Amino acid sequence: IQGSSYMTLLQTIASKLILLSLVVFTHLSFAESIDIGPDIGLKAPLLVALDKKGQHVSTKSLTGENGLIILFFRSADWCPFCQKHLIEFNKQAKNLKSLGYGLAAISYDNARVLNTFSKEHKISYPLLSDIDAKTMKNYDILNKQYQAGSSHYGIPYPGVVVIDSQGKVTHKHFFEGYKKRVKFTKLYNSLKTL
């Protein structure tokens, strides 16, 4: 194969490998997902959340060089599956950050609950409070099983959204139940091939 033909062949192979990586990423990390949440390829919805100091945060302020990974969870207070998932996310935080991603997790819990959990488990990323369910509504992931006035009103369908550095949603995965979750080791392995 001559020079320009060889380069064309390499470019074709590279583009097919990238496409294959995206397919494998979606299958491994997001199998059995439900189709809710923001559309892939579009600008991420507005994030309306408070940090541990009660200050408003923005997607831009949380985003790393290559983007942002947001974990949406039910509660750090009463949901043992969420607690385990937050700790698993923390174990992969250094790896995910090394890929240039900012990290955050958000629920309807108040700042006191989130601060207590964060301190007890040495969480290295921000836990954000969405008490008025504004972010859950903006992302179209508010669990409709609970109505306004219910003690559980404001919980999302658990899941993950990956936003690129331009603010567009590149990946999403949400579950209807509360037991199945994204595997962060698989997420890391998939993102590092992109």
PDB file of C-alpha atoms in Angstrom:
ATOM      1  CA  ILE A   1       0.000   0.000   0.000  1.00  0.00           C
ATOM      2  CA  GLN A   2       1.348   3.416  -1.004  1.00  0.00           C
ATOM      3  CA  GLY A   3       1.518   6.543   1.258  1.00  0.00           C
ATOM      4  CA  SER A   4      -1.875   8.235   0.744  1.00  0.00           C
ATOM      5  CA  SER A   5      -3.741   4.925   0.376  1.00  0.00           C
ATOM      6  CA  TYR A   6      -2.176   3.706   3.603  1.00  0.00           C
ATOM      7  CA  MET A   7      -3.248   6.889   5.444  1.00  0.00           C
ATOM      8  CA  THR A   8      -6.800   6.565   4.096  1.00  0.00           C
ATOM      9  CA  LEU A   9      -6.912   2.942   5.273  1.00  0.00           C
ATOM     10  CA  LEU A  10      -5.659   3.951   8.745  1.00  0.00           C
ATOM     11  CA  GLN A  11      -8.249   6.743   8.983  1.00  0.00           C
ATOM     12  CA  THR A  12     -11.030   4.335   7.990  1.00  0.00           C
ATOM     13  CA  ILE A  13      -9.899   1.780  10.550  1.00  0.00           C
ATOM     14  CA  ALA A  14      -9.603   4.470  13.249  1.00  0.00           C
ATOM     15  CA  SER A  15     -13.107   5.815  12.578  1.00  0.00           C
ATOM     16  CA  LYS A  16     -14.571   2.297  12.684  1.00  0.00           C
ATOM     17  CA  LEU A  17     -12.787   1.588  15.973  1.00  0.00           C
ATOM     18  CA  ILE A  18     -14.201   4.787  17.482  1.00  0.00           C
ATOM     19  CA  LEU A  19     -17.713   3.832  16.355  1.00  0.00           C
ATOM     20  CA  LEU A  20     -17.250   0.318  17.761  1.00  0.00           C
ATOM     21  CA  SER A  21     -16.023   1.795  21.068  1.00  0.00           C
ATOM     22  CA  LEU A  22     -19.157   3.932  21.337  1.00  0.00           C
ATOM     23  CA  VAL A  23     -21.392   0.915  20.661  1.00  0.00           C
ATOM     24  CA  VAL A  24     -19.530  -1.204  23.239  1.00  0.00           C
ATOM     25  CA  PHE A  25     -19.592   1.711  25.718  1.00  0.00           C
ATOM     26  CA  THR A  26     -23.345   2.057  25.390  1.00  0.00           C
ATOM     27  CA  HIS A  27     -23.926  -1.690  25.700  1.00  0.00           C
ATOM     28  CA  LEU A  28     -21.593  -2.339  28.653  1.00  0.00           C
ATOM     29  CA  SER A  29     -22.296   0.722  30.727  1.00  0.00           C
ATOM     30  CA  PHE A  30     -25.895   1.342  29.893  1.00  0.00           C
ATOM     31  CA  ALA A  31     -27.531  -2.031  29.266  1.00  0.00           C
ATOM     32  CA  GLU A  32     -31.202  -2.253  30.263  1.00  0.00           C
ATOM     33  CA  SER A  33     -31.698   1.494  30.423  1.00  0.00           C
ATOM     34  CA  ILE A  34     -34.948   3.368  30.038  1.00  0.00           C
ATOM     35  CA  ASP A  35     -35.246   6.109  27.447  1.00  0.00           C
ATOM     36  CA  ILE A  36     -35.714   9.231  29.544  1.00  0.00           C
ATOM     37  CA  GLY A  37     -33.604  12.267  30.160  1.00  0.00           C
ATOM     38  CA  PRO A  38     -31.943  14.736  27.848  1.00  0.00           C
ATOM     39  CA  ASP A  39     -31.368  13.920  24.195  1.00  0.00           C
ATOM     40  CA  ILE A  40     -27.874  12.831  23.216  1.00  0.00           C
ATOM     41  CA  GLY A  41     -26.157  15.385  21.008  1.00  0.00           C
ATOM     42  CA  LEU A  42     -28.120  18.349  22.362  1.00  0.00           C
ATOM     43  CA  LYS A  43     -27.082  20.962  24.906  1.00  0.00           C
ATOM     44  CA  ALA A  44     -27.419  19.705  28.479  1.00  0.00           C
ATOM     45  CA  PRO A  45     -30.367  21.148  30.435  1.00  0.00           C
ATOM     46  CA  LEU A  46     -29.855  23.802  33.083  1.00  0.00           C
ATOM     47  CA  LEU A  47     -28.464  22.537  36.373  1.00  0.00           C
ATOM     48  CA  VAL A  48     -30.182  24.235  39.336  1.00  0.00           C
ATOM     49  CA  ALA A  49     -28.480  22.903  42.445  1.00  0.00           C
ATOM     50  CA  LEU A  50     -26.780  23.951  45.650  1.00  0.00           C
ATOM     51  CA  ASP A  51     -23.370  22.866  46.908  1.00  0.00           C
ATOM     52  CA  LYS A  52     -22.544  21.996  50.521  1.00  0.00           C
ATOM     53  CA  LYS A  53     -22.305  25.700  51.396  1.00  0.00           C
ATOM     54  CA  GLY A  54     -25.746  26.431  49.962  1.00  0.00           C
ATOM     55  CA  GLN A  55     -24.243  28.192  46.926  1.00  0.00           C
ATOM     56  CA  HIS A  56     -25.666  27.760  43.431  1.00  0.00           C
ATOM     57  CA  VAL A  57     -23.429  25.808  41.060  1.00  0.00           C
ATOM     58  CA  SER A  58     -23.441  25.640  37.281  1.00  0.00           C
ATOM     59  CA  THR A  59     -22.563  22.983  34.767  1.00  0.00           C
ATOM     60  CA  LYS A  60     -19.695  25.189  33.603  1.00  0.00           C
ATOM     61  CA  SER A  61     -18.214  25.497  37.102  1.00  0.00           C
ATOM     62  CA  LEU A  62     -18.205  21.707  37.507  1.00  0.00           C
ATOM     63  CA  THR A  63     -16.924  20.799  34.039  1.00  0.00           C
ATOM     64  CA  GLY A  64     -13.386  19.518  33.524  1.00  0.00           C
ATOM     65  CA  GLU A  65     -11.271  19.885  30.397  1.00  0.00           C
ATOM     66  CA  ASN A  66     -13.191  17.113  28.591  1.00  0.00           C
ATOM     67  CA  GLY A  67     -16.589  17.438  30.224  1.00  0.00           C
ATOM     68  CA  LEU A  68     -18.711  16.478  33.205  1.00  0.00           C
ATOM     69  CA  ILE A  69     -20.120  13.231  34.569  1.00  0.00           C
ATOM     70  CA  ILE A  70     -23.253  13.705  36.684  1.00  0.00           C
ATOM     71  CA  LEU A  71     -24.607  10.900  38.845  1.00  0.00           C
ATOM     72  CA  PHE A  72     -28.304  11.298  39.668  1.00  0.00           C
ATOM     73  CA  PHE A  73     -29.326   9.352  42.784  1.00  0.00           C
ATOM     74  CA  ARG A  74     -32.329   8.908  45.049  1.00  0.00           C
ATOM     75  CA  SER A  75     -30.911   9.627  48.511  1.00  0.00           C
ATOM     76  CA  ALA A  76     -27.668   9.423  50.481  1.00  0.00           C
ATOM     77  CA  ASP A  77     -29.808   9.216  53.626  1.00  0.00           C
ATOM     78  CA  TRP A  78     -32.203   6.270  53.206  1.00  0.00           C
ATOM     79  CA  CYS A  79     -31.236   4.463  49.972  1.00  0.00           C
ATOM     80  CA  PRO A  80     -28.559   1.790  50.576  1.00  0.00           C
ATOM     81  CA  PHE A  81     -28.189   1.186  46.818  1.00  0.00           C
ATOM     82  CA  CYS A  82     -27.460   4.894  46.318  1.00  0.00           C
ATOM     83  CA  GLN A  83     -24.989   4.947  49.188  1.00  0.00           C
ATOM     84  CA  LYS A  84     -23.106   2.015  47.689  1.00  0.00           C
ATOM     85  CA  HIS A  85     -23.170   3.624  44.229  1.00  0.00           C
ATOM     86  CA  LEU A  86     -21.828   6.939  45.572  1.00  0.00           C
ATOM     87  CA  ILE A  87     -18.942   5.080  47.235  1.00  0.00           C
ATOM     88  CA  GLU A  88     -18.247   3.156  43.993  1.00  0.00           C
ATOM     89  CA  PHE A  89     -18.237   6.454  42.081  1.00  0.00           C
ATOM     90  CA  ASN A  90     -15.745   7.805  44.625  1.00  0.00           C
ATOM     91  CA  LYS A  91     -13.458   4.796  44.070  1.00  0.00           C
ATOM     92  CA  GLN A  92     -13.318   5.626  40.347  1.00  0.00           C
ATOM     93  CA  ALA A  93     -13.221   9.416  40.832  1.00  0.00           C
ATOM     94  CA  LYS A  94      -9.451   9.739  40.465  1.00  0.00           C
ATOM     95  CA  ASN A  95      -9.468   7.678  37.254  1.00  0.00           C
ATOM     96  CA  LEU A  96     -12.402   9.579  35.756  1.00  0.00           C
ATOM     97  CA  LYS A  97     -10.862  12.938  36.685  1.00  0.00           C
ATOM     98  CA  SER A  98      -7.584  11.833  35.068  1.00  0.00           C
ATOM     99  CA  LEU A  99      -9.502  11.644  31.778  1.00  0.00           C
ATOM    100  CA  GLY A 100     -10.352  15.337  32.129  1.00  0.00           C
ATOM    101  CA  TYR A 101     -13.901  15.023  33.461  1.00  0.00           C
ATOM    102  CA  GLY A 102     -15.415  16.947  36.316  1.00  0.00           C
ATOM    103  CA  LEU A 103     -17.671  14.890  38.589  1.00  0.00           C
ATOM    104  CA  ALA A 104     -20.800  15.648  40.583  1.00  0.00           C
ATOM    105  CA  ALA A 105     -23.734  13.772  42.091  1.00  0.00           C
ATOM    106  CA  ILE A 106     -27.173  15.227  42.716  1.00  0.00           C
ATOM    107  CA  SER A 107     -30.280  14.266  44.686  1.00  0.00           C
ATOM    108  CA  TYR A 108     -33.192  15.853  46.496  1.00  0.00           C
ATOM    109  CA  ASP A 109     -31.372  15.483  49.838  1.00  0.00           C
ATOM    110  CA  ASN A 110     -30.685  18.662  51.787  1.00  0.00           C
ATOM    111  CA  ALA A 111     -27.133  19.960  52.292  1.00  0.00           C
ATOM    112  CA  ARG A 112     -26.916  18.598  55.864  1.00  0.00           C
ATOM    113  CA  VAL A 113     -27.597  15.021  54.736  1.00  0.00           C
ATOM    114  CA  LEU A 114     -25.149  15.332  51.837  1.00  0.00           C
ATOM    115  CA  ASN A 115     -22.412  16.892  53.991  1.00  0.00           C
ATOM    116  CA  THR A 116     -22.747  14.164  56.614  1.00  0.00           C
ATOM    117  CA  PHE A 117     -22.504  11.404  54.008  1.00  0.00           C
ATOM    118  CA  SER A 118     -19.621  13.133  52.215  1.00  0.00           C
ATOM    119  CA  LYS A 119     -17.585  13.495  55.415  1.00  0.00           C
ATOM    120  CA  GLU A 120     -18.293   9.951  56.647  1.00  0.00           C
ATOM    121  CA  HIS A 121     -17.197   8.408  53.352  1.00  0.00           C
ATOM    122  CA  LYS A 122     -14.535  10.948  52.288  1.00  0.00           C
ATOM    123  CA  ILE A 123     -16.321  11.718  49.026  1.00  0.00           C
ATOM    124  CA  SER A 124     -13.976  13.594  46.661  1.00  0.00           C
ATOM    125  CA  TYR A 125     -16.559  15.144  44.341  1.00  0.00           C
ATOM    126  CA  PRO A 126     -19.429  17.549  45.057  1.00  0.00           C
ATOM    127  CA  LEU A 127     -22.758  16.198  46.285  1.00  0.00           C
ATOM    128  CA  LEU A 128     -25.423  18.649  45.152  1.00  0.00           C
ATOM    129  CA  SER A 129     -28.881  19.371  46.513  1.00  0.00           C
ATOM    130  CA  ASP A 130     -31.885  19.757  44.208  1.00  0.00           C
ATOM    131  CA  ILE A 131     -34.543  20.301  46.876  1.00  0.00           C
ATOM    132  CA  ASP A 132     -37.074  21.957  44.566  1.00  0.00           C
ATOM    133  CA  ALA A 133     -36.603  19.233  41.910  1.00  0.00           C
ATOM    134  CA  LYS A 134     -35.769  21.896  39.322  1.00  0.00           C
ATOM    135  CA  THR A 135     -32.813  19.983  37.868  1.00  0.00           C
ATOM    136  CA  MET A 136     -34.713  16.686  37.874  1.00  0.00           C
ATOM    137  CA  LYS A 137     -37.525  18.402  35.962  1.00  0.00           C
ATOM    138  CA  ASN A 138     -35.095  20.133  33.567  1.00  0.00           C
ATOM    139  CA  TYR A 139     -33.433  16.784  32.823  1.00  0.00           C
ATOM    140  CA  ASP A 140     -36.861  15.107  32.550  1.00  0.00           C
ATOM    141  CA  ILE A 141     -35.901  12.396  35.051  1.00  0.00           C
ATOM    142  CA  LEU A 142     -38.200  13.215  37.958  1.00  0.00           C
ATOM    143  CA  ASN A 143     -39.665   9.968  39.265  1.00  0.00           C
ATOM    144  CA  LYS A 144     -43.391  10.469  38.733  1.00  0.00           C
ATOM    145  CA  GLN A 145     -44.257   7.738  41.229  1.00  0.00           C
ATOM    146  CA  TYR A 146     -44.062  10.420  43.944  1.00  0.00           C
ATOM    147  CA  GLN A 147     -46.303  13.484  43.874  1.00  0.00           C
ATOM    148  CA  ALA A 148     -45.629  16.950  45.299  1.00  0.00           C
ATOM    149  CA  GLY A 149     -46.159  16.819  49.049  1.00  0.00           C
ATOM    150  CA  SER A 150     -44.811  13.257  49.348  1.00  0.00           C
ATOM    151  CA  SER A 151     -41.692  12.853  51.495  1.00  0.00           C
ATOM    152  CA  HIS A 152     -39.971  11.314  48.459  1.00  0.00           C
ATOM    153  CA  TYR A 153     -41.053  13.940  45.952  1.00  0.00           C
ATOM    154  CA  GLY A 154     -38.028  15.098  43.968  1.00  0.00           C
ATOM    155  CA  ILE A 155     -36.185  11.820  43.578  1.00  0.00           C
ATOM    156  CA  PRO A 156     -34.950  11.047  40.091  1.00  0.00           C
ATOM    157  CA  TYR A 157     -34.709   7.845  38.176  1.00  0.00           C
ATOM    158  CA  PRO A 158     -31.146   6.838  39.076  1.00  0.00           C
ATOM    159  CA  GLY A 159     -28.634   7.297  36.305  1.00  0.00           C
ATOM    160  CA  VAL A 160     -25.659   9.018  34.771  1.00  0.00           C
ATOM    161  CA  VAL A 161     -25.254  11.750  32.171  1.00  0.00           C
ATOM    162  CA  VAL A 162     -21.950  12.534  30.460  1.00  0.00           C
ATOM    163  CA  ILE A 163     -21.628  16.059  29.068  1.00  0.00           C
ATOM    164  CA  ASP A 164     -18.758  17.107  26.806  1.00  0.00           C
ATOM    165  CA  SER A 165     -16.693  20.276  27.203  1.00  0.00           C
ATOM    166  CA  GLN A 166     -19.046  22.102  24.806  1.00  0.00           C
ATOM    167  CA  GLY A 167     -22.041  21.390  27.074  1.00  0.00           C
ATOM    168  CA  LYS A 168     -23.620  18.693  24.907  1.00  0.00           C
ATOM    169  CA  VAL A 169     -24.926  15.386  26.255  1.00  0.00           C
ATOM    170  CA  THR A 170     -22.789  12.554  24.877  1.00  0.00           C
ATOM    171  CA  HIS A 171     -24.063   9.634  26.965  1.00  0.00           C
ATOM    172  CA  LYS A 172     -26.933   8.931  29.321  1.00  0.00           C
ATOM    173  CA  HIS A 173     -28.344   5.983  31.151  1.00  0.00           C
ATOM    174  CA  PHE A 174     -31.252   5.773  33.576  1.00  0.00           C
ATOM    175  CA  PHE A 175     -32.978   2.908  35.351  1.00  0.00           C
ATOM    176  CA  GLU A 176     -36.605   2.558  36.325  1.00  0.00           C
ATOM    177  CA  GLY A 177     -35.797   0.506  39.407  1.00  0.00           C
ATOM    178  CA  TYR A 178     -33.356   1.362  42.136  1.00  0.00           C
ATOM    179  CA  LYS A 179     -31.121  -1.735  42.181  1.00  0.00           C
ATOM    180  CA  LYS A 180     -29.472  -1.597  38.747  1.00  0.00           C
ATOM    181  CA  ARG A 181     -26.745   1.000  38.293  1.00  0.00           C
ATOM    182  CA  VAL A 182     -23.983   2.059  35.922  1.00  0.00           C
ATOM    183  CA  LYS A 183     -20.686   0.271  36.553  1.00  0.00           C
ATOM    184  CA  PHE A 184     -18.074   3.010  36.887  1.00  0.00           C
ATOM    185  CA  THR A 185     -15.133   0.755  36.015  1.00  0.00           C
ATOM    186  CA  LYS A 186     -16.802   0.030  32.677  1.00  0.00           C
ATOM    187  CA  LEU A 187     -17.606   3.712  32.244  1.00  0.00           C
ATOM    188  CA  TYR A 188     -13.960   4.619  32.858  1.00  0.00           C
ATOM    189  CA  ASN A 189     -12.685   1.968  30.451  1.00  0.00           C
ATOM    190  CA  SER A 190     -15.104   3.125  27.777  1.00  0.00           C
ATOM    191  CA  LEU A 191     -14.351   6.834  28.183  1.00  0.00           C
ATOM    192  CA  LYS A 192     -10.587   6.318  28.077  1.00  0.00           C
ATOM    193  CA  THR A 193     -10.886   4.771  24.578  1.00  0.00           C
ATOM    194  CA  LEU A 194     -12.603   7.891  23.172  1.00  0.00           C
TER     195      LEU A 194
END
